[in-house]
XYZ file of C-alpha atoms in Angstrom:
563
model
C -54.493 -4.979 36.779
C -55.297 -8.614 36.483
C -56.877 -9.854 32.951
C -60.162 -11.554 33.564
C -59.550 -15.242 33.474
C -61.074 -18.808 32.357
C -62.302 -19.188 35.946
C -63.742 -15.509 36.568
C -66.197 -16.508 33.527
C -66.825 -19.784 34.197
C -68.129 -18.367 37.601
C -70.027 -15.560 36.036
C -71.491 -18.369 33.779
C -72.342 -20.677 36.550
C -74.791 -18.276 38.812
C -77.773 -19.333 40.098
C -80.249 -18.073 42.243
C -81.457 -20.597 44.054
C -85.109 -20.890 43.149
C -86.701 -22.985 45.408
C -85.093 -20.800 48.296
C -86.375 -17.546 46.476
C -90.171 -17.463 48.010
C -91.191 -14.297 48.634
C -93.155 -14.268 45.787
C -92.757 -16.650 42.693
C -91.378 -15.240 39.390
C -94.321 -17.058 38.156
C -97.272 -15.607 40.211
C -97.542 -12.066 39.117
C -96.875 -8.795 41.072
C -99.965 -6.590 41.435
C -100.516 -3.461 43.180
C -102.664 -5.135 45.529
C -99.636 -7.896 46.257
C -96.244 -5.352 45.180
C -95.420 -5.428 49.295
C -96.618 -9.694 49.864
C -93.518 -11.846 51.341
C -93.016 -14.718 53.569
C -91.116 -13.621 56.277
C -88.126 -15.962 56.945
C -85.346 -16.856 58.919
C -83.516 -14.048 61.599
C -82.654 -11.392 59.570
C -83.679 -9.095 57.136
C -81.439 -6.912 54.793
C -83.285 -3.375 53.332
C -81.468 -2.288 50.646
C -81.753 1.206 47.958
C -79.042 2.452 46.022
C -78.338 5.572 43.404
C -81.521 7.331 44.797
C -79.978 10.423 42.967
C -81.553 12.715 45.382
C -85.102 11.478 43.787
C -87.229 12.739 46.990
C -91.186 12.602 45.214
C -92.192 9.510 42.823
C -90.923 9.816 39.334
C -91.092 8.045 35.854
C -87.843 6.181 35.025
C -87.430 4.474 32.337
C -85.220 1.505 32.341
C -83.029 0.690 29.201
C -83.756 -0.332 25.676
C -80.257 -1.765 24.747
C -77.917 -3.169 26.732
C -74.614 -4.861 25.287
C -73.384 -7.470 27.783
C -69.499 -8.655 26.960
C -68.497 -12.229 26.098
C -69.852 -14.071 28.080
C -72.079 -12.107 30.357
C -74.037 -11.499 26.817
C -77.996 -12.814 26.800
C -77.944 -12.780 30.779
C -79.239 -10.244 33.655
C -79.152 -7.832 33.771
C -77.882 -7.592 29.890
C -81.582 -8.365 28.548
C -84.036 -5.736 27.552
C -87.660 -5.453 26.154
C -88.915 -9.236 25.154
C -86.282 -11.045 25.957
C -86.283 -10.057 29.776
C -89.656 -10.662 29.812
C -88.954 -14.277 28.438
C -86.464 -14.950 30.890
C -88.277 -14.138 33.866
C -91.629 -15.173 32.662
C -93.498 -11.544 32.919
C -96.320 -10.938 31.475
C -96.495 -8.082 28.958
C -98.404 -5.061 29.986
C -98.066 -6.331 33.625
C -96.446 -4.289 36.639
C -93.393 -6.339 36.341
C -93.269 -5.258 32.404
C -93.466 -1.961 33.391
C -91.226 -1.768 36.534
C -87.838 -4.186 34.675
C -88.767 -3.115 30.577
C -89.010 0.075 28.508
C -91.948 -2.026 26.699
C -95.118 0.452 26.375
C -93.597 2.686 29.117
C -95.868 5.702 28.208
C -98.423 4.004 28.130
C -97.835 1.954 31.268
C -96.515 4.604 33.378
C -100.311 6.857 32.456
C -101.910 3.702 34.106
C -99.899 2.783 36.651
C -98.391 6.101 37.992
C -95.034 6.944 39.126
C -92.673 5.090 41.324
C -90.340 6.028 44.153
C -90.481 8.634 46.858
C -88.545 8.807 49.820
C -91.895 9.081 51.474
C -93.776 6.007 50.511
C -90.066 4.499 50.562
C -90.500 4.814 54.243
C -94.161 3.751 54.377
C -91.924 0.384 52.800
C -89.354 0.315 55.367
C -91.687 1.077 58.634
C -93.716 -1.781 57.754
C -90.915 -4.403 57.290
C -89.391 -3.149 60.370
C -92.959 -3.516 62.189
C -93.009 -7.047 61.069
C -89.635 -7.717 61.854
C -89.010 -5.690 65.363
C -85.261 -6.147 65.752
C -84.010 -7.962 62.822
C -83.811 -5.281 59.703
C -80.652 -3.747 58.999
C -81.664 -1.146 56.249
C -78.421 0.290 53.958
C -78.317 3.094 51.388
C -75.201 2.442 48.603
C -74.712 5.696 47.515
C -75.157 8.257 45.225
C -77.650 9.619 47.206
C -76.864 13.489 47.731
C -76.867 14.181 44.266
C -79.239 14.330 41.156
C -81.410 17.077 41.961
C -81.791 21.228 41.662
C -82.590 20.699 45.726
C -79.686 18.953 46.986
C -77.144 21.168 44.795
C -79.112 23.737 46.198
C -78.085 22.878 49.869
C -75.082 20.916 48.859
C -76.894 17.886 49.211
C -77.630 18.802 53.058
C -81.520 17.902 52.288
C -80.382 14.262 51.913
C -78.551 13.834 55.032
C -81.334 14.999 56.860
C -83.802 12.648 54.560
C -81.713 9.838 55.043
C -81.227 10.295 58.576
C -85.586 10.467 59.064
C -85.595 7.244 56.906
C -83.025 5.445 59.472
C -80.234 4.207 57.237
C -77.886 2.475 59.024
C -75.263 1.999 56.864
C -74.066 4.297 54.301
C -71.331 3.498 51.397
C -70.065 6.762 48.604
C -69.566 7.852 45.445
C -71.343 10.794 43.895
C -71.303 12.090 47.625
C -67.906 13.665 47.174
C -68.561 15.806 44.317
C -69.072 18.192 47.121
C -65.420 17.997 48.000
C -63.885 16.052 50.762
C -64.337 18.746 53.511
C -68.143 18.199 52.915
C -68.083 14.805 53.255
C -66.383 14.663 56.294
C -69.077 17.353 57.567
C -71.707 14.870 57.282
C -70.254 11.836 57.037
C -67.135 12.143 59.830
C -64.017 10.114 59.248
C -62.567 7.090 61.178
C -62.051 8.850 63.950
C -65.691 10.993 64.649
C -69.244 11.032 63.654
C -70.783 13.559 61.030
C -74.192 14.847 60.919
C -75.390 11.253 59.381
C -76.867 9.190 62.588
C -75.634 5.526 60.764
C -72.076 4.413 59.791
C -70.305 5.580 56.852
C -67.999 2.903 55.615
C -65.472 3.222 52.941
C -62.364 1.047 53.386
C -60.860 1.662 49.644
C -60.163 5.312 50.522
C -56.947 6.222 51.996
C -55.034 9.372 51.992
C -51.925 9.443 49.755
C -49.293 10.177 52.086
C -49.423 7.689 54.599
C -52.039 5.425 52.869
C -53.851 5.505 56.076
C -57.810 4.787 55.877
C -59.814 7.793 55.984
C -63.197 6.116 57.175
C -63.971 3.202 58.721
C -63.787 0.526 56.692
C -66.579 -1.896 58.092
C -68.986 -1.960 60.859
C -70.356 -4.591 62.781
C -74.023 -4.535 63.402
C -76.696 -6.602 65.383
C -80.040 -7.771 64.249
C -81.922 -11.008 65.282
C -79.160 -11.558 67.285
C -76.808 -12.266 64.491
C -73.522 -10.387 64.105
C -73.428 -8.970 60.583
C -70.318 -7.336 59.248
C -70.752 -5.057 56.970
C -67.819 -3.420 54.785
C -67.798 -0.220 52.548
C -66.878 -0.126 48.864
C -66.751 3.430 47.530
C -66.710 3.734 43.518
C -63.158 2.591 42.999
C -62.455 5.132 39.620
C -63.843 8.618 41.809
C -60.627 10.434 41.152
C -60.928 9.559 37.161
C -64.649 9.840 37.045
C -64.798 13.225 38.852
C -62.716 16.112 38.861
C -59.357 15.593 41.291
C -59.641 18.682 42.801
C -62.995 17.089 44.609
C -60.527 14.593 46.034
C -57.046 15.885 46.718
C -54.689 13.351 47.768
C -56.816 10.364 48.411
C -56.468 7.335 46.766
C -59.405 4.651 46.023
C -59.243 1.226 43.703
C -61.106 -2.113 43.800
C -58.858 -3.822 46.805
C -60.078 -6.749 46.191
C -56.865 -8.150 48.499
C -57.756 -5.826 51.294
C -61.612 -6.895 50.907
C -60.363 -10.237 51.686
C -58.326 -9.082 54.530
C -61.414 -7.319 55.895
C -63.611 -10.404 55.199
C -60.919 -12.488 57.327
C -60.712 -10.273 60.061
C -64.748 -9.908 60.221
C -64.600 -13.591 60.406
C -61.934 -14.396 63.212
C -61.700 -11.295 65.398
C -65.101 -9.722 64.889
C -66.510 -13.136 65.271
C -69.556 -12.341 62.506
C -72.225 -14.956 61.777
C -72.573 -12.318 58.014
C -70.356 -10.738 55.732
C -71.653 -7.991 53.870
C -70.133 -6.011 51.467
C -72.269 -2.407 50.473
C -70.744 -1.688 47.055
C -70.721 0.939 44.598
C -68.187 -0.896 42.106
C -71.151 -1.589 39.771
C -72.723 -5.069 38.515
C -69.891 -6.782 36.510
C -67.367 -5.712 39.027
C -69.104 -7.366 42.063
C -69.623 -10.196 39.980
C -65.946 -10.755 39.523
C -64.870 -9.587 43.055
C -67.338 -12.314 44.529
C -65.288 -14.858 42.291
C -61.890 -14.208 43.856
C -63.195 -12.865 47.670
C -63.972 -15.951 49.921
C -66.346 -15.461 52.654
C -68.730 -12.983 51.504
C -72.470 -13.718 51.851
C -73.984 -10.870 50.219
C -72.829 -7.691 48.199
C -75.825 -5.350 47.799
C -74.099 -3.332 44.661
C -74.960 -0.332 43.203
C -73.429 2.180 40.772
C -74.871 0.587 37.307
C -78.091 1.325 37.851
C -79.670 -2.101 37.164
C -82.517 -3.602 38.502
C -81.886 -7.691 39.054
C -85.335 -8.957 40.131
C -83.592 -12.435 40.880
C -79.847 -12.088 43.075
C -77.267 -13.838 41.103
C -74.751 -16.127 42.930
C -71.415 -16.820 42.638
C -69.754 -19.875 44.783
C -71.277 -18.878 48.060
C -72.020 -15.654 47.434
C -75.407 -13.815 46.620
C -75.164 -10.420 44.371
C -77.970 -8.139 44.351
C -78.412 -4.507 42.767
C -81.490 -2.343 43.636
C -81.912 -0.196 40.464
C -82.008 3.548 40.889
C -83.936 6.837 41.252
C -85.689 5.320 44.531
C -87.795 3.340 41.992
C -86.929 0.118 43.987
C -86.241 -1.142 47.763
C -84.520 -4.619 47.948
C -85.423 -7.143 50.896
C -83.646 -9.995 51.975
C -84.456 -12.456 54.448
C -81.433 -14.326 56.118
C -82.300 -17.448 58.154
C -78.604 -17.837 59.635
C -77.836 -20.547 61.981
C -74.312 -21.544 62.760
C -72.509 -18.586 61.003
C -73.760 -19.671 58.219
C -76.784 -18.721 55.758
C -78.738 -21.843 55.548
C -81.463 -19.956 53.175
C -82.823 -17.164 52.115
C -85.821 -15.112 50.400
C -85.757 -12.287 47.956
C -88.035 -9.444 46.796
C -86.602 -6.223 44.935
C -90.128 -4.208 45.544
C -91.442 -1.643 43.069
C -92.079 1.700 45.039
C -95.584 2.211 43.003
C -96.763 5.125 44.879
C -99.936 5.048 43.818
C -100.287 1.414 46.010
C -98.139 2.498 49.040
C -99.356 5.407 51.018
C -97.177 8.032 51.761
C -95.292 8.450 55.704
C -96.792 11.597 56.895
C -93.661 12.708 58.751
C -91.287 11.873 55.700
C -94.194 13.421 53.506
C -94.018 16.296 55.534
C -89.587 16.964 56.256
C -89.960 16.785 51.923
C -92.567 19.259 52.015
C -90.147 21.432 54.357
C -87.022 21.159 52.273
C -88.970 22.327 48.689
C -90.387 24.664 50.253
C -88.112 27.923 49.960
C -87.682 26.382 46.518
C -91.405 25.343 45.297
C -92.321 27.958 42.553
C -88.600 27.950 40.983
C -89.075 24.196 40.649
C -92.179 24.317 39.268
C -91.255 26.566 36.153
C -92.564 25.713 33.152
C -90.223 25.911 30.571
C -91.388 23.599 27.429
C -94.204 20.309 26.313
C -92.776 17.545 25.583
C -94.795 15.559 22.312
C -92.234 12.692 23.329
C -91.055 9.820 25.715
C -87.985 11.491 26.627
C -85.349 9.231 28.968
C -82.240 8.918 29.106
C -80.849 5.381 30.491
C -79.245 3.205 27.927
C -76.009 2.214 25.828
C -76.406 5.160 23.764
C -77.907 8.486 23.046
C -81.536 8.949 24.406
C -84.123 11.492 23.720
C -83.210 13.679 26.600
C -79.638 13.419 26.004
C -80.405 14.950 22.320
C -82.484 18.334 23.905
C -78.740 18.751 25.698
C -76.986 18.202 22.555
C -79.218 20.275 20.743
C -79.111 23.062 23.253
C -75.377 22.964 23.340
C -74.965 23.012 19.606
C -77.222 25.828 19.339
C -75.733 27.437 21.901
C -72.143 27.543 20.639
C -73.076 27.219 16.313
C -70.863 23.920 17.313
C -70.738 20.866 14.536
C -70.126 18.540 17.425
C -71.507 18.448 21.198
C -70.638 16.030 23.175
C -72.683 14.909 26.720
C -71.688 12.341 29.809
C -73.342 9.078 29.235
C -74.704 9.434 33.022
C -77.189 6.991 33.884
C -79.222 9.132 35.880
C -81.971 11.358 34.953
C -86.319 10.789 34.987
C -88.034 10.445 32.619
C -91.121 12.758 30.627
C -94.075 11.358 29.397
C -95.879 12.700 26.224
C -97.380 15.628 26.650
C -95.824 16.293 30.129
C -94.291 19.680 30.644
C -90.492 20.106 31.140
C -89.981 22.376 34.154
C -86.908 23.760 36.025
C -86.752 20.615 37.969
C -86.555 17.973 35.353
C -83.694 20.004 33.827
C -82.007 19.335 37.072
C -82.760 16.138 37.103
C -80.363 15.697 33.982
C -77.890 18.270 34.600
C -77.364 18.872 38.249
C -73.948 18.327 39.277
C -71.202 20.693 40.735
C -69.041 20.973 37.724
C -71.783 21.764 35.170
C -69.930 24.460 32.997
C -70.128 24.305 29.090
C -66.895 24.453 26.862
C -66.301 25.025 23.373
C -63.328 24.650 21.030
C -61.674 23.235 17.958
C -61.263 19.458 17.673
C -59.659 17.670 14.949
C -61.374 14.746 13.574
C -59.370 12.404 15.057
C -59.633 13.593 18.354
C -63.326 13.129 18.033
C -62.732 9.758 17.245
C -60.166 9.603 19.772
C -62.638 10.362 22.398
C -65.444 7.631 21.493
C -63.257 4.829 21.344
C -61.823 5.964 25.069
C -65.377 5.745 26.181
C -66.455 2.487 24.296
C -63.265 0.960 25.454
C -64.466 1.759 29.052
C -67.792 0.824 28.470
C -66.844 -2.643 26.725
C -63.514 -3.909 28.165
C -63.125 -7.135 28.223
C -62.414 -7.121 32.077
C -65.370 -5.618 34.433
C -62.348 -4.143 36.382
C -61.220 -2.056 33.682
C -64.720 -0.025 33.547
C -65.996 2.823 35.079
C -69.576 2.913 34.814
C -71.479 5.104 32.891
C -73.062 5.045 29.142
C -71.379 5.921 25.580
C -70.723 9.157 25.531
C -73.332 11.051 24.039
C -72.722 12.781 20.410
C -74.556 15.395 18.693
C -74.113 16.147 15.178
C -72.667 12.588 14.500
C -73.754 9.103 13.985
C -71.335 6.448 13.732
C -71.278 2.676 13.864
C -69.741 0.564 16.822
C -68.539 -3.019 17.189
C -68.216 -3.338 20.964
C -66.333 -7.227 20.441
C -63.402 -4.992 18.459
C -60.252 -4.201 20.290
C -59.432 -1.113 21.483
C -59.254 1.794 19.398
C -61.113 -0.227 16.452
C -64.913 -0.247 18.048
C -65.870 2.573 16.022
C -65.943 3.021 12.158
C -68.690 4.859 9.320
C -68.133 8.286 11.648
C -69.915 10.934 9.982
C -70.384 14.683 10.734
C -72.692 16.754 9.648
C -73.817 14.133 7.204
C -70.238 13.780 5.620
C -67.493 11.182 6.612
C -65.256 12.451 9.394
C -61.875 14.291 7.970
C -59.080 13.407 10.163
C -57.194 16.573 8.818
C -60.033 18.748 9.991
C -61.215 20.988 13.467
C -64.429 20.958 13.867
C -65.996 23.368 16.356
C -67.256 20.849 18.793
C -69.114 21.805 22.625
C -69.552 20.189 25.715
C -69.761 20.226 29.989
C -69.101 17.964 32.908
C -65.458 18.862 31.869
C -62.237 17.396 33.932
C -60.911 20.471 34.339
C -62.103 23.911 35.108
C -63.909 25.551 32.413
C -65.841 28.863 32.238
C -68.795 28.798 30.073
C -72.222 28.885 31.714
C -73.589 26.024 33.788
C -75.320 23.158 31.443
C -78.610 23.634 33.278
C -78.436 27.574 32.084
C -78.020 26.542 28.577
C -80.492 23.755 28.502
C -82.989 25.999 30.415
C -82.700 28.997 28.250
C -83.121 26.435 24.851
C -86.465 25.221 26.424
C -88.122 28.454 27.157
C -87.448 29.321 23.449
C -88.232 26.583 22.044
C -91.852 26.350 24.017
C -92.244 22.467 22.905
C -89.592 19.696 21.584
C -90.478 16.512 19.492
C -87.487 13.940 19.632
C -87.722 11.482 16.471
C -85.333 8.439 16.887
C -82.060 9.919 14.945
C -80.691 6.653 14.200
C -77.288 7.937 15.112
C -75.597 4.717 16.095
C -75.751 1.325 14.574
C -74.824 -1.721 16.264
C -72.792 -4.370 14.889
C -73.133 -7.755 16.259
């Protein structure tokens, strides 16, 4: 793996946006709900773009992220600000929509006003309407994650997605949580490189090969037309799926970054394709794209996904623009290409806040939702605890949510230590909301959701966090794997993330005494590697709710951040 070099930063250090070509609406000139949908139509193509939906299908509260720790030099820029400072940086207003939509600043209180966002229906109340103004030139991609966040799509093995996605009118698809349903499923709706699956748009993938021959297993790119420009788009599945995800999901396939064979793609799209665009639909995550765009030549746009974060300004690099379209259907990115000459001469940008209480729902997507809850509606709707907190999950480290899992696996077990995936999906409650069946889901619904239990020594424990913080914090973006710290129950600990490897953590303390290295502690967990028996996560969780009847979560000041 290549270190990061002098260059890569410089690059990261240089982007720019491009403000006087960014007119859709002026960071200046506030976003309303009378104004959220506004833009100045330009040039001959326009690029729709959602990402790590998570199988959201009705508006939700989500919560974006207190602290994030950006590395070296990517520290004090997007999408590494938070709470004031983003606000500074883009000039929002506090207490406006923007506030609300990019900060975790007064989100209760906010989100009571201003209602929830998302919604695959008024999504596609979005999408119909660009597509009306622009008959012909939108090209409307999903990059993944999709099939898979939600008691429904587990449910149906994330069938209700393919047929949601396929009403919307995605055109071009790219994976990663996707094949948590194994291979064989994924091919069912998907196809390979050779046939068409149940999804009506292209699947592209070209960093997934089979490990005998190393021959591609989907298509790798796709060339579509829209304002009568040729745009080439090319797939970028999460390079780390066998790590992040159980193998057996994935037997003999290999993925990886390719950056080499992104430029080979990018060459051919070029020459023998004879594109006037390069696309590339990525789920590498934000500081990945940023460095592939500084060694790949030729790309126009990578609309990224994966890390969740919500850039209301693309980022450039050399000639390249970089956009991600946060999560949880919260957001839907549009980009106007005016392209003359195989070339993009300029552009406007506008990542739109799905406030659903501004954007009327699509009756017919309103209605196939409607269909798919349906055999599910009163099992959803179980009431199982009030919340008296914010509870959310997306950040660094531990949120409130994360804690009620904690909590209910400790309990569960009589563990000292619990230990929980630092996913970045998952809604968020509001005060006083009730917690039903679904929001459990929401947190815990994947396909390997068994709980384990058994005796760790101290310095495994350890062992464990730093693994995690040195994937979370590596020096070079292509050394991480997405995701959050791992989230710890029963310990607080302090963290240095500018420490090498293996030295980020220090002041571990269980059970309110230092950490013995000498001694097993009986420690709990799910979302396990390997195959593990205890009940599912969501059964544990569920059954600590309904006996609990209501759950306060005070800020347990478990980590402290140094530098």
């Amino acid at each position: 793996m290549d270190d990061v070099t002098r260059r890569d930063f410089l690059a990261l250090a240089a982007v720019a946006a491009g403000a006087s070509l960014i007119s859709g609406r002026s960071i200046a000139a506030e976003m309303t709900p009378e104004n959220l949908t506004d833009f100045e139509a330009t040039g001959n193509v326009t690029l729709l773009h959602m990402t790590d939906s998570h199988a959201t299908l009705l508006p939700v509260h989500y919560r974006e992220p207190d602290k994030l720790y950006g590395v070296g030099p990517e520290a004090g820029k997007p999408p590494y600000l938070t709470g004031e400072a983003l606000l500074k940086h883009y000039g929002f207003r506090t207490g406006s929509l923007e506030a609300h939509a990019y900060s975790h600043l007064s989100f209760a209180e906010l989100a009571a006003k201003l209602g929830p966002m998302g919604g695959y229906a008024h999504v596609a109340s979005l999408v119909k309407r660009v597509k009306a103004e622009r008959p012909g030139k939108v090209l409307l991609m999903d990059g993944g994650d999709t099939l898979q966040g939600s008691a429904t799509s587990l449910w149906t093995q994330g069938r209700d997605m393919i047929d949601v996605i396929n009403q919307l009118g995605i055109d071009v698809f790219a994976p990663h949580w996707e094949f948590t349903y194994g291979i064989g499923k994924v091919k069912e709706y998907f196809g390979d490189a050779e046939k068409q699956g149940v999804f009506k748009g292209d699947f592209v993938a070209h960093n997934v090969r089979d490990t005998q021959w190393f021959e591609p297993v989907f298509k790798p790119y796709t060339v579509r037309e829209a304002g009568g420009v040729r745009i080439g788009v090319i797939g970028q599945a999460f390079p780390y799926t066998p790590i992040s995800h159980p193998l057996r999901f994935v037997p003999d396939l290999t993925f990886g970054i390719e950056d080499g064979r992104v430029q080979e793609h990018v060459d051919t799209l070029r020459t023998k394709e004879k594109v006037d665009v390069v696309v590339v639909l990525s789920h590498n995550g934000f500081s990945v794209d940023m460095k592939m765009a500084s060694r790949v030549k030729g790309i126009d746009v990578i609309l990224g996904g994966h890390t969740h974060d919500a850039l209301a300004q693309p980022l450039k690099v050399g000639e390249t623009l970089v956009i991600q379209s946060g999560a949880h259907g919260k957001w839907l990115s549009r980009l106007d290409l005016d392209v003359k000459d195989k070339r993009v001469r300029g552009f406007r940008y506008k990542l739109i806040p799905v406030l659903s209480n501004a954007i009327a729902p699509d009756p017919a997507m309103a209605k196939l939702i409607a269909d798919i809850r349906a055999p599910f509606k009163d099992k959803l709707a179980e009431k199982l605890a009030v919340s008296e907190s914010l509870l959310w999950r997306r950040g660094n480290f531990n949120g409130p949510f994360d804690e009620i899992i904690l909590d209910a696996l400790m309990k569960h077990y009589d563990a000292e230590v619990a230990f929980s995936p630092g996913f970045r999906w998952g809604i968020s409650i509001l005060p006083g909301q009730a917690i039903t069946l679904e929001d459990v889901f929401t947190h815990t619904g994947l396909t390997y959701p068994n709980t384990w239990s058994r005796p760790l020594p101290g310095t495994e424990v350890k062992s464990i966090m730093e693994d995690v913080a040195n994937n979370l914090f590596h020096a070079d973006p292509y050394a991480r794997q997405g995701g959050d710290m791992v989230r710890v129950g029963g310990v607080s600990y302090a963290i240095d993330p500018r420490k090498p490897f293996g030295e980020r953590i220090s002041d571990l303390m269980i059970g309110g005494k230092p950490m013995d290295p000498n001694r097993r502690y009986k420690a709990a967990g799910w979302a396990s590697m390997q195959e593990v028996d205890g009940p599912p996560c969501h059964d544990v969780v569920t059954s600590y709710l309904r006996s609990a009847g209501k759950v306060s979560i005070e800020d347990r000041k478990r980590v402290r951040l140094i530098g």
